[in-house]
Tab-separated table of C-alpha atoms in Angstrom:
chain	number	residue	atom	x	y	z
A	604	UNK	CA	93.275	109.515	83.856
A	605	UNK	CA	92.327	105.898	82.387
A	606	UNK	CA	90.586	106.183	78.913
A	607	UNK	CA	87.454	104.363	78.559
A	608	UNK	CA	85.772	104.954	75.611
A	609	UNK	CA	85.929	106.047	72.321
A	610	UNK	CA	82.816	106.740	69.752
A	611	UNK	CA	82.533	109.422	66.808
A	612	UNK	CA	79.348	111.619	66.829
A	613	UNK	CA	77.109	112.011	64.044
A	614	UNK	CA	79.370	113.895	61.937
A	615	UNK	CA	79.619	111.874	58.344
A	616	UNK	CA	82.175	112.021	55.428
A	617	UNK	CA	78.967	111.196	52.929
A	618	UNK	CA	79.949	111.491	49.081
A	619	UNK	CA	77.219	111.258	46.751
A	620	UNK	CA	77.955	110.505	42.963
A	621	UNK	CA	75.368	110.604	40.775
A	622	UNK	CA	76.182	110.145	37.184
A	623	UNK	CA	75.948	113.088	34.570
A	624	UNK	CA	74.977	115.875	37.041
A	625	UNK	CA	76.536	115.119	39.957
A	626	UNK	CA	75.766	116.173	43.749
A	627	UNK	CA	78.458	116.156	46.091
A	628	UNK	CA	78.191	116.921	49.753
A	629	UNK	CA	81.831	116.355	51.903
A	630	UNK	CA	81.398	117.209	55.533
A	631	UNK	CA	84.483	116.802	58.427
A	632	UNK	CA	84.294	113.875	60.348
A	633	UNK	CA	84.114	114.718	64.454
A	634	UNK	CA	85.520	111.721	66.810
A	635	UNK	CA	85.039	112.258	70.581
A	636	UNK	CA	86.742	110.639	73.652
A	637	UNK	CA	86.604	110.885	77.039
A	638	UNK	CA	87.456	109.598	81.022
A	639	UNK	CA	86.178	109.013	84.148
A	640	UNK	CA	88.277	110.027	86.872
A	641	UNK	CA	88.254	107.913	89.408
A	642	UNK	CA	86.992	105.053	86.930
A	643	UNK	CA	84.632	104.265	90.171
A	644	UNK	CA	82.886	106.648	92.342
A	645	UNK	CA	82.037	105.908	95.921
A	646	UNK	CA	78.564	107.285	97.143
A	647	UNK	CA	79.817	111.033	97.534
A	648	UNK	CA	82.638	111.398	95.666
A	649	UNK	CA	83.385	113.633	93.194
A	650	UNK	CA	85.008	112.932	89.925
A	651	UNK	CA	85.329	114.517	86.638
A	652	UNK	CA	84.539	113.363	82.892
A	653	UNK	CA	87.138	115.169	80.317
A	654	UNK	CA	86.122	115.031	76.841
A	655	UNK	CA	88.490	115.476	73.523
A	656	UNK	CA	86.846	116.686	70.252
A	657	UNK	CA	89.231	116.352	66.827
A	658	UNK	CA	88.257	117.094	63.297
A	659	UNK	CA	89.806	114.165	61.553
A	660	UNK	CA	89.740	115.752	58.294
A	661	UNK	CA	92.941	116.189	56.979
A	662	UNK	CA	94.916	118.580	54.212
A	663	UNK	CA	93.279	121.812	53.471
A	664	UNK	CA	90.546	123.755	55.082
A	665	UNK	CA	88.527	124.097	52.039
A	666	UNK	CA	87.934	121.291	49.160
A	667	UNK	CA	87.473	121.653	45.372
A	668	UNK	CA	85.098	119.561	44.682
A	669	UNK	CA	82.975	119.282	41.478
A	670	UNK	CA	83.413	123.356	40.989
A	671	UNK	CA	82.007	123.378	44.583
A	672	UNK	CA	83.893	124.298	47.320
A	673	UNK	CA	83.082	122.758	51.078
A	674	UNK	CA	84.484	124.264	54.465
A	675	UNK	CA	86.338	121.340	56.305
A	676	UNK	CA	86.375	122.772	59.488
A	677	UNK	CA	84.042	121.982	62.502
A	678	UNK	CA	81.975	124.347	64.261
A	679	UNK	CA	81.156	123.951	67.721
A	680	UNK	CA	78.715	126.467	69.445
A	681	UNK	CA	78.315	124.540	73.121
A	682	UNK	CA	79.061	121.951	75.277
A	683	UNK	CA	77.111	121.121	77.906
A	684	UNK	CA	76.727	117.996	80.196
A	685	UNK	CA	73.157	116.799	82.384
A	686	UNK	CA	73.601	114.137	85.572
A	687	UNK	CA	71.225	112.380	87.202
A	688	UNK	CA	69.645	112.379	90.448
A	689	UNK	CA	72.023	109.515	91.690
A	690	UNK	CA	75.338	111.053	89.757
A	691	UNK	CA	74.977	114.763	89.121
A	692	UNK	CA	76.953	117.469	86.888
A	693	UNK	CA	78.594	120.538	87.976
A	694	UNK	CA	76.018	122.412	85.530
A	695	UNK	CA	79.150	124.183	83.306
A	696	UNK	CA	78.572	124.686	80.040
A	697	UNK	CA	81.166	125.753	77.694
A	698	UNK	CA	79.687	128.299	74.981
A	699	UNK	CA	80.996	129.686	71.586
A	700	UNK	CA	83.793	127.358	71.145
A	701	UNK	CA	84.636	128.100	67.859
A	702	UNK	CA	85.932	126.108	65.126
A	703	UNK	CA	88.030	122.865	64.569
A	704	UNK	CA	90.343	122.910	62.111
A	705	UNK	CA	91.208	120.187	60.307
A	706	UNK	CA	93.404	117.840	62.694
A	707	UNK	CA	92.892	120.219	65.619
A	708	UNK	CA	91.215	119.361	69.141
A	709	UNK	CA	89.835	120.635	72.147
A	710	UNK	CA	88.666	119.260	75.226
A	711	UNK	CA	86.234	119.985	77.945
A	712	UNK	CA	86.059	119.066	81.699
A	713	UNK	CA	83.188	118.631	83.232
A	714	UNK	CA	82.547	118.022	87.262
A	715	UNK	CA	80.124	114.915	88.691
A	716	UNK	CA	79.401	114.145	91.940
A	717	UNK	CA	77.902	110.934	93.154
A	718	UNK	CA	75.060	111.588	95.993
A	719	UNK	CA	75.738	109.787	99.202
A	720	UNK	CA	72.984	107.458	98.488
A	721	UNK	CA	73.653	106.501	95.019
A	722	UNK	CA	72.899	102.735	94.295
A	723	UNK	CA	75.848	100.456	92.826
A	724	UNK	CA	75.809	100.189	89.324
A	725	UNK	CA	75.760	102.264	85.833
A	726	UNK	CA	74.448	105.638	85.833
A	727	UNK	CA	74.142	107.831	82.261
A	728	UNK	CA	74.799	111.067	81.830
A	729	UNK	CA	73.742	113.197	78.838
A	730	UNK	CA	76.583	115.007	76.401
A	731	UNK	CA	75.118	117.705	74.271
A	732	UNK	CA	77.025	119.087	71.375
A	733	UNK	CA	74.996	122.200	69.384
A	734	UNK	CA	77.285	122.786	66.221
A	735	UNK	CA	76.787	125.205	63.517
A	736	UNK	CA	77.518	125.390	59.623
A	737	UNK	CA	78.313	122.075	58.663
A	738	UNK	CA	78.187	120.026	61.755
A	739	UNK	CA	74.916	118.608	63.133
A	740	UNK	CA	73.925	118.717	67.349
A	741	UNK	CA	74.914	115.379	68.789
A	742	UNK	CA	73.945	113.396	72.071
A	743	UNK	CA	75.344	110.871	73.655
A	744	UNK	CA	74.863	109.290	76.933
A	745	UNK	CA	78.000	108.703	79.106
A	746	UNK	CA	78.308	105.559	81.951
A	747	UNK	CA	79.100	106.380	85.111
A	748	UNK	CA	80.156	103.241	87.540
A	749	UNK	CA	79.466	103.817	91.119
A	750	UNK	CA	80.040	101.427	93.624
A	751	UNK	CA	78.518	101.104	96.855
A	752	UNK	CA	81.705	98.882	98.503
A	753	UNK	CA	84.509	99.843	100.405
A	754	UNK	CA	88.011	98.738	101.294
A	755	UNK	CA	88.319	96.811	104.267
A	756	UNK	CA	90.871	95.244	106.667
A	757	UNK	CA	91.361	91.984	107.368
A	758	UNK	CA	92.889	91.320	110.694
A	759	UNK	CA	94.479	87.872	109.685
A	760	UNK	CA	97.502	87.113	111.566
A	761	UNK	CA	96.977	88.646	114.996
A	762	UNK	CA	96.628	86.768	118.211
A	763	UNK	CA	94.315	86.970	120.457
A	764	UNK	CA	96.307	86.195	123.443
A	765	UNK	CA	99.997	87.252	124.028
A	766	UNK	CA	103.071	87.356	126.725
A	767	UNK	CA	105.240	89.872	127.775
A	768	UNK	CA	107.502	89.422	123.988
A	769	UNK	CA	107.857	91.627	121.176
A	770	UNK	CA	106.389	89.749	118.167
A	771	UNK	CA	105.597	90.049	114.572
A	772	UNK	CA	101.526	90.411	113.747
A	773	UNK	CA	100.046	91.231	110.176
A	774	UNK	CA	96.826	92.716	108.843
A	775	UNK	CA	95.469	92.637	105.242
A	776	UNK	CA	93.952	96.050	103.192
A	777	UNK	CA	91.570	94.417	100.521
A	778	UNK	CA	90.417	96.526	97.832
A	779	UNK	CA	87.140	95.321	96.551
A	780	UNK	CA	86.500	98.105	93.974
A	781	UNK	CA	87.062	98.028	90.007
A	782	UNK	CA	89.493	100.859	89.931
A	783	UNK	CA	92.750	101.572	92.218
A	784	UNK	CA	92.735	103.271	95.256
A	785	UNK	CA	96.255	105.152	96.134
A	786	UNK	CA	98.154	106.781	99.354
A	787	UNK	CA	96.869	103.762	101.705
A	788	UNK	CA	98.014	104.518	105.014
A	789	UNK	CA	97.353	102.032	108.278
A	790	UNK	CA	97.839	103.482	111.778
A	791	UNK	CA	97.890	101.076	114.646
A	792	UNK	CA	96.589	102.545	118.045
A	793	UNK	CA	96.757	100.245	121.054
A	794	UNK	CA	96.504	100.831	124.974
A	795	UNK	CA	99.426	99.570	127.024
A	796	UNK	CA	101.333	98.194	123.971
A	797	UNK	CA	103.276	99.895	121.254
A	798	UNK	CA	103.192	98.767	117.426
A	799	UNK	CA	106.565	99.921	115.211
A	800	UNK	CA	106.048	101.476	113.061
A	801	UNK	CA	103.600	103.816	114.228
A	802	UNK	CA	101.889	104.387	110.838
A	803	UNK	CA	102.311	102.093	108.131
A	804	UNK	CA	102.152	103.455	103.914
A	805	UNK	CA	101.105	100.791	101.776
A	806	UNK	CA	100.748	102.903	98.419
A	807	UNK	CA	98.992	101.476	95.805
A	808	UNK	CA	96.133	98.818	95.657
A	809	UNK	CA	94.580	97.778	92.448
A	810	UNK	CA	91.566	96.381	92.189
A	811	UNK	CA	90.106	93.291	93.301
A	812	UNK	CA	94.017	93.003	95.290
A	813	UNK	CA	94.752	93.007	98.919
A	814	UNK	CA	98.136	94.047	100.394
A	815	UNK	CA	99.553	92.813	103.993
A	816	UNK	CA	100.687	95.087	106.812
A	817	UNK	CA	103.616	93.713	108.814
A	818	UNK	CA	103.908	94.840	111.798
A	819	UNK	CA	106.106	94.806	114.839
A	820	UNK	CA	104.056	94.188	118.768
A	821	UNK	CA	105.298	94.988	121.596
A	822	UNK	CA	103.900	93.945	125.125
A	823	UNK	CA	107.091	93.804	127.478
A	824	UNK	CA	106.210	96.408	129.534
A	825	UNK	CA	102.317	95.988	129.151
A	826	UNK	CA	100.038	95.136	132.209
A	827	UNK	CA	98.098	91.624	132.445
A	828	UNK	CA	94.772	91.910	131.562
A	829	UNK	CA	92.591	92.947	127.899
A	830	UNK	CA	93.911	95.736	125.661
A	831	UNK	CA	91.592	97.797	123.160
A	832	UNK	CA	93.326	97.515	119.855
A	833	UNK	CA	92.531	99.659	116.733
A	834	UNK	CA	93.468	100.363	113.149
A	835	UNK	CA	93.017	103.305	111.184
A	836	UNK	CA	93.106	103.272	107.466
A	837	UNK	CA	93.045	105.981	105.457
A	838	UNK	CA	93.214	105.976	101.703
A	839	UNK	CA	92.115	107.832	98.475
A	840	UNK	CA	89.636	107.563	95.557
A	841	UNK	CA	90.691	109.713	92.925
A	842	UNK	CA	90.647	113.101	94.731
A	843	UNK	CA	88.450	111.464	97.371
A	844	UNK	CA	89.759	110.871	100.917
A	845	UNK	CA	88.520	108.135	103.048
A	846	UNK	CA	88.978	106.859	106.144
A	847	UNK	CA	87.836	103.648	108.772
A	848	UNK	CA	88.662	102.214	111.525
A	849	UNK	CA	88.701	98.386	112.617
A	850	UNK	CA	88.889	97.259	116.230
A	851	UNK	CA	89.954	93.987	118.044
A	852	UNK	CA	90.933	93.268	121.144
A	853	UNK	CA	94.211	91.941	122.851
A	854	UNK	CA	94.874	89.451	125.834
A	855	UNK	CA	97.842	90.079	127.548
A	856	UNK	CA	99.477	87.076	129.992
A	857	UNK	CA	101.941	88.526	132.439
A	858	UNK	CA	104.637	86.471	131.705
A	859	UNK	CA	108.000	87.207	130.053
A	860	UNK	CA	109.230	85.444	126.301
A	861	UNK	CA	112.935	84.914	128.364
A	862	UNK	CA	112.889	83.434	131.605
A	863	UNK	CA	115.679	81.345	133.997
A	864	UNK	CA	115.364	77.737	134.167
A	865	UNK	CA	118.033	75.306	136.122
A	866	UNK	CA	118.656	77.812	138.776
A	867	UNK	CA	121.616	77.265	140.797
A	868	UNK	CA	122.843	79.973	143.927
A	869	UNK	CA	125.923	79.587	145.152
A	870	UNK	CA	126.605	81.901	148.298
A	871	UNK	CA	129.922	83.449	149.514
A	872	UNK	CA	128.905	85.202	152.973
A	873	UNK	CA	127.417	88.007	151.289
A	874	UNK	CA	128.499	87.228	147.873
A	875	UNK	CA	126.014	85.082	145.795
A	876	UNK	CA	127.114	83.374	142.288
A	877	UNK	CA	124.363	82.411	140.050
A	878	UNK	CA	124.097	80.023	137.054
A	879	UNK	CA	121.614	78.832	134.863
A	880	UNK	CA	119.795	79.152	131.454
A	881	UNK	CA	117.655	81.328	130.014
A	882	UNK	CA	115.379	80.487	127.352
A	883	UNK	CA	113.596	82.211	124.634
A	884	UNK	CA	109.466	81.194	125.251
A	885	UNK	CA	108.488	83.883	122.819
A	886	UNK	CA	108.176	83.395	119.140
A	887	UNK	CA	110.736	85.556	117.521
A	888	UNK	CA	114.627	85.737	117.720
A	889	UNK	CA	116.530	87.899	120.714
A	890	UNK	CA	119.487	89.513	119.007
A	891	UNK	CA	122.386	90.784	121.716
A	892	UNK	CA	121.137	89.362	124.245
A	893	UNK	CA	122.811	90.634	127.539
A	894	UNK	CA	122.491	89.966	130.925
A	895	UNK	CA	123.279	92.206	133.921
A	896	UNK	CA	122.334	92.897	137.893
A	897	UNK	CA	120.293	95.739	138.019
A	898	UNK	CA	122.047	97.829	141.019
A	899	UNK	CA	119.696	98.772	143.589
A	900	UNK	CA	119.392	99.666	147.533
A	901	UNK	CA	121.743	96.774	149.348
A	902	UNK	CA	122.690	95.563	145.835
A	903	UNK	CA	125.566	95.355	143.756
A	904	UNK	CA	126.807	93.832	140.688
A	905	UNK	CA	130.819	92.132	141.467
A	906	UNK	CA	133.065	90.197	139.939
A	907	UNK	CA	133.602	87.847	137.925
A	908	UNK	CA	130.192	88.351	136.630
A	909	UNK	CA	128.480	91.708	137.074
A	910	UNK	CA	127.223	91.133	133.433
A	911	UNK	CA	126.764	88.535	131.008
A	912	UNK	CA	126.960	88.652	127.368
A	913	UNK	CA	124.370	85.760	125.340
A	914	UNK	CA	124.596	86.942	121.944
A	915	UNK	CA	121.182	85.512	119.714
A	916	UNK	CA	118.565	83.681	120.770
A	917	UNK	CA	116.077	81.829	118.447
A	918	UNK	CA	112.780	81.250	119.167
A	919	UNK	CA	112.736	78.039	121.086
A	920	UNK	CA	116.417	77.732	122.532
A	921	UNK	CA	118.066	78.344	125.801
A	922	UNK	CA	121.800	79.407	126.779
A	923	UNK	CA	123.546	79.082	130.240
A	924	UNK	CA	125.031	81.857	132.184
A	925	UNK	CA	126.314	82.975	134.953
A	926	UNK	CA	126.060	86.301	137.073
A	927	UNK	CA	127.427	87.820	140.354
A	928	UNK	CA	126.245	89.804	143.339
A	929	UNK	CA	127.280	91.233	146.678
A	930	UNK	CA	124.362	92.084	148.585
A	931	UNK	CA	124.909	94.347	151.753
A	932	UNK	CA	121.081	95.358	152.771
A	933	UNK	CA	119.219	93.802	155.012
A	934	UNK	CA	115.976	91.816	154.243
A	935	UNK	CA	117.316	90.979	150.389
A	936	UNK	CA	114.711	88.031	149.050
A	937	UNK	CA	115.643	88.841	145.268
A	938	UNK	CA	118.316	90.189	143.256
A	939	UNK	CA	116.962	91.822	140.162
A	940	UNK	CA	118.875	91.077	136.589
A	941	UNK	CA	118.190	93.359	133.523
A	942	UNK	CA	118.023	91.622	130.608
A	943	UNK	CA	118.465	93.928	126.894
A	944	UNK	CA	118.033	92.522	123.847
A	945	UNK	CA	117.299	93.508	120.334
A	946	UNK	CA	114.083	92.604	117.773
A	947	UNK	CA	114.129	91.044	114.187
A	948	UNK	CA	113.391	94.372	113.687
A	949	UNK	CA	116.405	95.613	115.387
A	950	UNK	CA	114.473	97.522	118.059
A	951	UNK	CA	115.769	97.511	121.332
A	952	UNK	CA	113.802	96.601	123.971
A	953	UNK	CA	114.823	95.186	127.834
A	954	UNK	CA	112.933	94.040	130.523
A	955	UNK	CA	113.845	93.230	134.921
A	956	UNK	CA	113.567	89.428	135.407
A	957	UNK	CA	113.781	88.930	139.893
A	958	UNK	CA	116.536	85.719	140.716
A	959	UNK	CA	114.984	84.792	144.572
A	960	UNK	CA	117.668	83.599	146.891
A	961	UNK	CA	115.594	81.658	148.433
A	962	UNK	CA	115.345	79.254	145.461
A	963	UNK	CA	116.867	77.160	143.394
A	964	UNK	CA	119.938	74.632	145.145
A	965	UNK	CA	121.968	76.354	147.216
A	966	UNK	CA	125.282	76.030	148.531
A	967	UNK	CA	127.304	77.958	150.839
A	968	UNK	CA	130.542	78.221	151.824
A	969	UNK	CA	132.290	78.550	155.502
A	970	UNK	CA	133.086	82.005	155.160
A	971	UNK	CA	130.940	84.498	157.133
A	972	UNK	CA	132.945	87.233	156.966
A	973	UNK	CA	131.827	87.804	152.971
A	974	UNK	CA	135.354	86.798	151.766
A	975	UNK	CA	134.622	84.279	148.639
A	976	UNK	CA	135.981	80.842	148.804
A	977	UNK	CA	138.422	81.230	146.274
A	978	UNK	CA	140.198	83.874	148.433
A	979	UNK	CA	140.439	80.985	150.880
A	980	UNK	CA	141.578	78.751	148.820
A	981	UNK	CA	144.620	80.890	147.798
A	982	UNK	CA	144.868	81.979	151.487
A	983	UNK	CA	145.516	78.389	152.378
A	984	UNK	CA	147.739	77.536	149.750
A	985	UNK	CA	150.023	80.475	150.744
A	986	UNK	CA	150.209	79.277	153.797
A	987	UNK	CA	150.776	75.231	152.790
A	988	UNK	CA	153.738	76.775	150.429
A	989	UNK	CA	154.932	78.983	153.017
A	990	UNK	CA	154.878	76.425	155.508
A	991	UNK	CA	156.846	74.130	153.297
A	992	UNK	CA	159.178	76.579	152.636
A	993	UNK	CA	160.294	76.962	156.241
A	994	UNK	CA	160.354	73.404	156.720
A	995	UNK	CA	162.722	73.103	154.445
A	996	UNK	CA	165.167	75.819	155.821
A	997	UNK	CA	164.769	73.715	159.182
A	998	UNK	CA	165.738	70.691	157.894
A	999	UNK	CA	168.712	71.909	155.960
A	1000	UNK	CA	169.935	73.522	158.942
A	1001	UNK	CA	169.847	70.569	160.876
A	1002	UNK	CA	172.111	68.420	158.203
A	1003	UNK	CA	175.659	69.663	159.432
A	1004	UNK	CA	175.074	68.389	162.972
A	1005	UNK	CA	173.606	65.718	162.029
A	1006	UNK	CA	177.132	64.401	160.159
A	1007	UNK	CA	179.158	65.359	162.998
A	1008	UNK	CA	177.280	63.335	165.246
A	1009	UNK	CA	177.660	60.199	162.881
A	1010	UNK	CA	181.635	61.267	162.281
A	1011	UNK	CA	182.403	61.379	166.386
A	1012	UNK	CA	179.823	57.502	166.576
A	1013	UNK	CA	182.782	56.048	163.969
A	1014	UNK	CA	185.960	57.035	165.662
């Protein structure tokens, strides 16, 4: 509870002197104060108003005086507090309280509602005190603030037209209102995309403050076309749940954030080697980037290059690779290449990016039979090296009868 106000009622310390025959009247002085909780009601809510009586006499509970003796305590016979027709009471009334000491205090709680058509502004409310003895009835008319706003939700940094990507989107919760609102909550609802997290707490929001909702959007796997997007807040006014929603809409391009550029296919009979770059079109990093062939029907990932490991990828930037496949179905246009990565966020996500053969520069080898070049290339230098070898033998057998020949020519 936030205090307010503070005021003393109509109970008076009064001394009288009179010279010669002297009157004297002493009376304990009453001081009252009380809060509003919330400090602002919204049409229909209900609240409270707690009040705190204290005698703020002091020392002993009666007082010589003059050969007159006066009662320092405070009698209080009831309590009772009248609304409005805009802000209404919960019609207790607290009877026979008794007596205050001095330095002693009580309270009392009373219960207000605000109707659901109550106008913004100040509304008064009547306290009524009947006291006995001593102490005099008192009134006193309490403000009431009700306010007709509400909190909103800005959708500030949201696009209206996306890729296939995961990116980062933010939304602002404003509160308008004099008094704090607490246990904000935003839940993000879209069709064919996902938002992490799936409800967002904000806490907290003073008044007249705003507080921004950062959010994680995903659209890899969404379909082209427009999405229905929606936000639910909920939040609380003292006691007083509330809840809103605010809807937008989303454009979704069918087109993936990391996509091969500079493709180049090099074919080995049924062996095909391909290199490139991919690049990052979307507008937040790809951590752990890796690249593999997606094994399907007539389709499989070989050597040297089944998979391919990138690492990060900023916004912006491209890195080559390289990948391998054997393909041994018939009526293969397209090998398909997973690619996994990770968020900012450090949410995995992955996506299946198609590599047609029938693209990019080609270049094949003379082998039909599916054996890579390389394998030819060692084949033939086995045999060069073999070749050599025996050619070698040959000739160093031949030496010996070669000398003789020369020996027999000089006799």
């Amino acid at each position: 509870m936030k205090p307010v106000f503070l005021f003393s009622f109509f109970a008076i310390l009064c001394i009288m002197l009179v010279p010669a025959s002297a009157d004297t009247e002493i009376r304990p002085t009453v001081s009252v104060t009380y809060t509003v909780d919330p400090v602002v009601l919204l049409p229909g809510d209900s609240g409270t108003i707690t009040f705190e009586l204290k005698n703020m006499a002091s020392g002993e509970v009666y007082v010589e005086e003059d050969d007159e003796t006066f009662d320092m305590n405070a009698y209080v016979a009831s309590a009772t507090l009248k609304g409005e027709d805009s802000v209404k009471s919960g019609g207790t009334t607290f009877t026979d309280v008794g007596l205050l000491g001095p330095g002693d205090s009580i309270t009392f709680t009373f219960n207000i509602r605000a109707s659901a058509n109550a106008s913004s502004g100040t509304h008064y409310l009547n306290l009524e005190i009947v006291g006995g003895s001593d102490m005099q009835d008192l009134n006193y008319k309490v403000p009431v603030k009700v306010d007709s706003r509400k909190v909103d939700l800005i959708i500030a940094d949201f696009p209206a037209t996306t890729i296939n990507e995961i990116s980062t989107v933010s939304v602002d919760v404003v509160n308008p209102l004099s008094g704090s609102v607490t246990g904000v909550i935003v839940i993000p609802k879209g069709n064919d995309v996902g938002f992490t997290p799936s409800e967002y707490f904000v806490g907290n929001i003073e008044g007249g403050n705003s507080s921004a909702v950062s959010l994680t959007l995903n659209t890899m796997q969404s379909s082209e076309g427009v999405k229905d997007i929606s936000f639910d807040v909920f939040y609380y006014n003292g006691d007083n749940l509330h809840t809103f929603t605010e809807d937008t809409t989303l454009e979704i391009v069918e087109r993936s954030s990391l996509i091969f550029t500079n493709l180049e296919i090099t074919r080995f009979g049924n062996s095909y080697l391909f290199t490139g770059d991919l690049n990052n079109f979307g507008t937040t990093s790809a951590q752990n980037v890796i690249l593999s062939i997606y094994p399907e029907e007539g389709i499989e990932p070989v050597q040297p290059s089944g998979s391919y490991f990138i690492g990060t990828l900023e916004a912006d930037d491209f890195s080559g690779f390289e990948l391998s496949a054997l393909v041994t179905g018939d009526n293969v246009t397209e090998i398909p290449v997973l690619i996994e990565f990770r968020d900012s966020g450090n949410t995995y996500a992955s996506a299946i990016e198609n590599l047609p053969l029938e693209s990019g520069r080609v270049s094949s080898s003379s082998s039909e039979s599916g054996i890579p070049v390389y394998v030819w290339a060692i084949i033939l230098l086995s045999t060069g090296v073999i070749g050599f070898v025996i050619y070698r033998s040959w000739k160093s057998s031949k030496e010996p009868d070669s000398q003789v020949v020369n020996d027999e020519q000089d006799s």
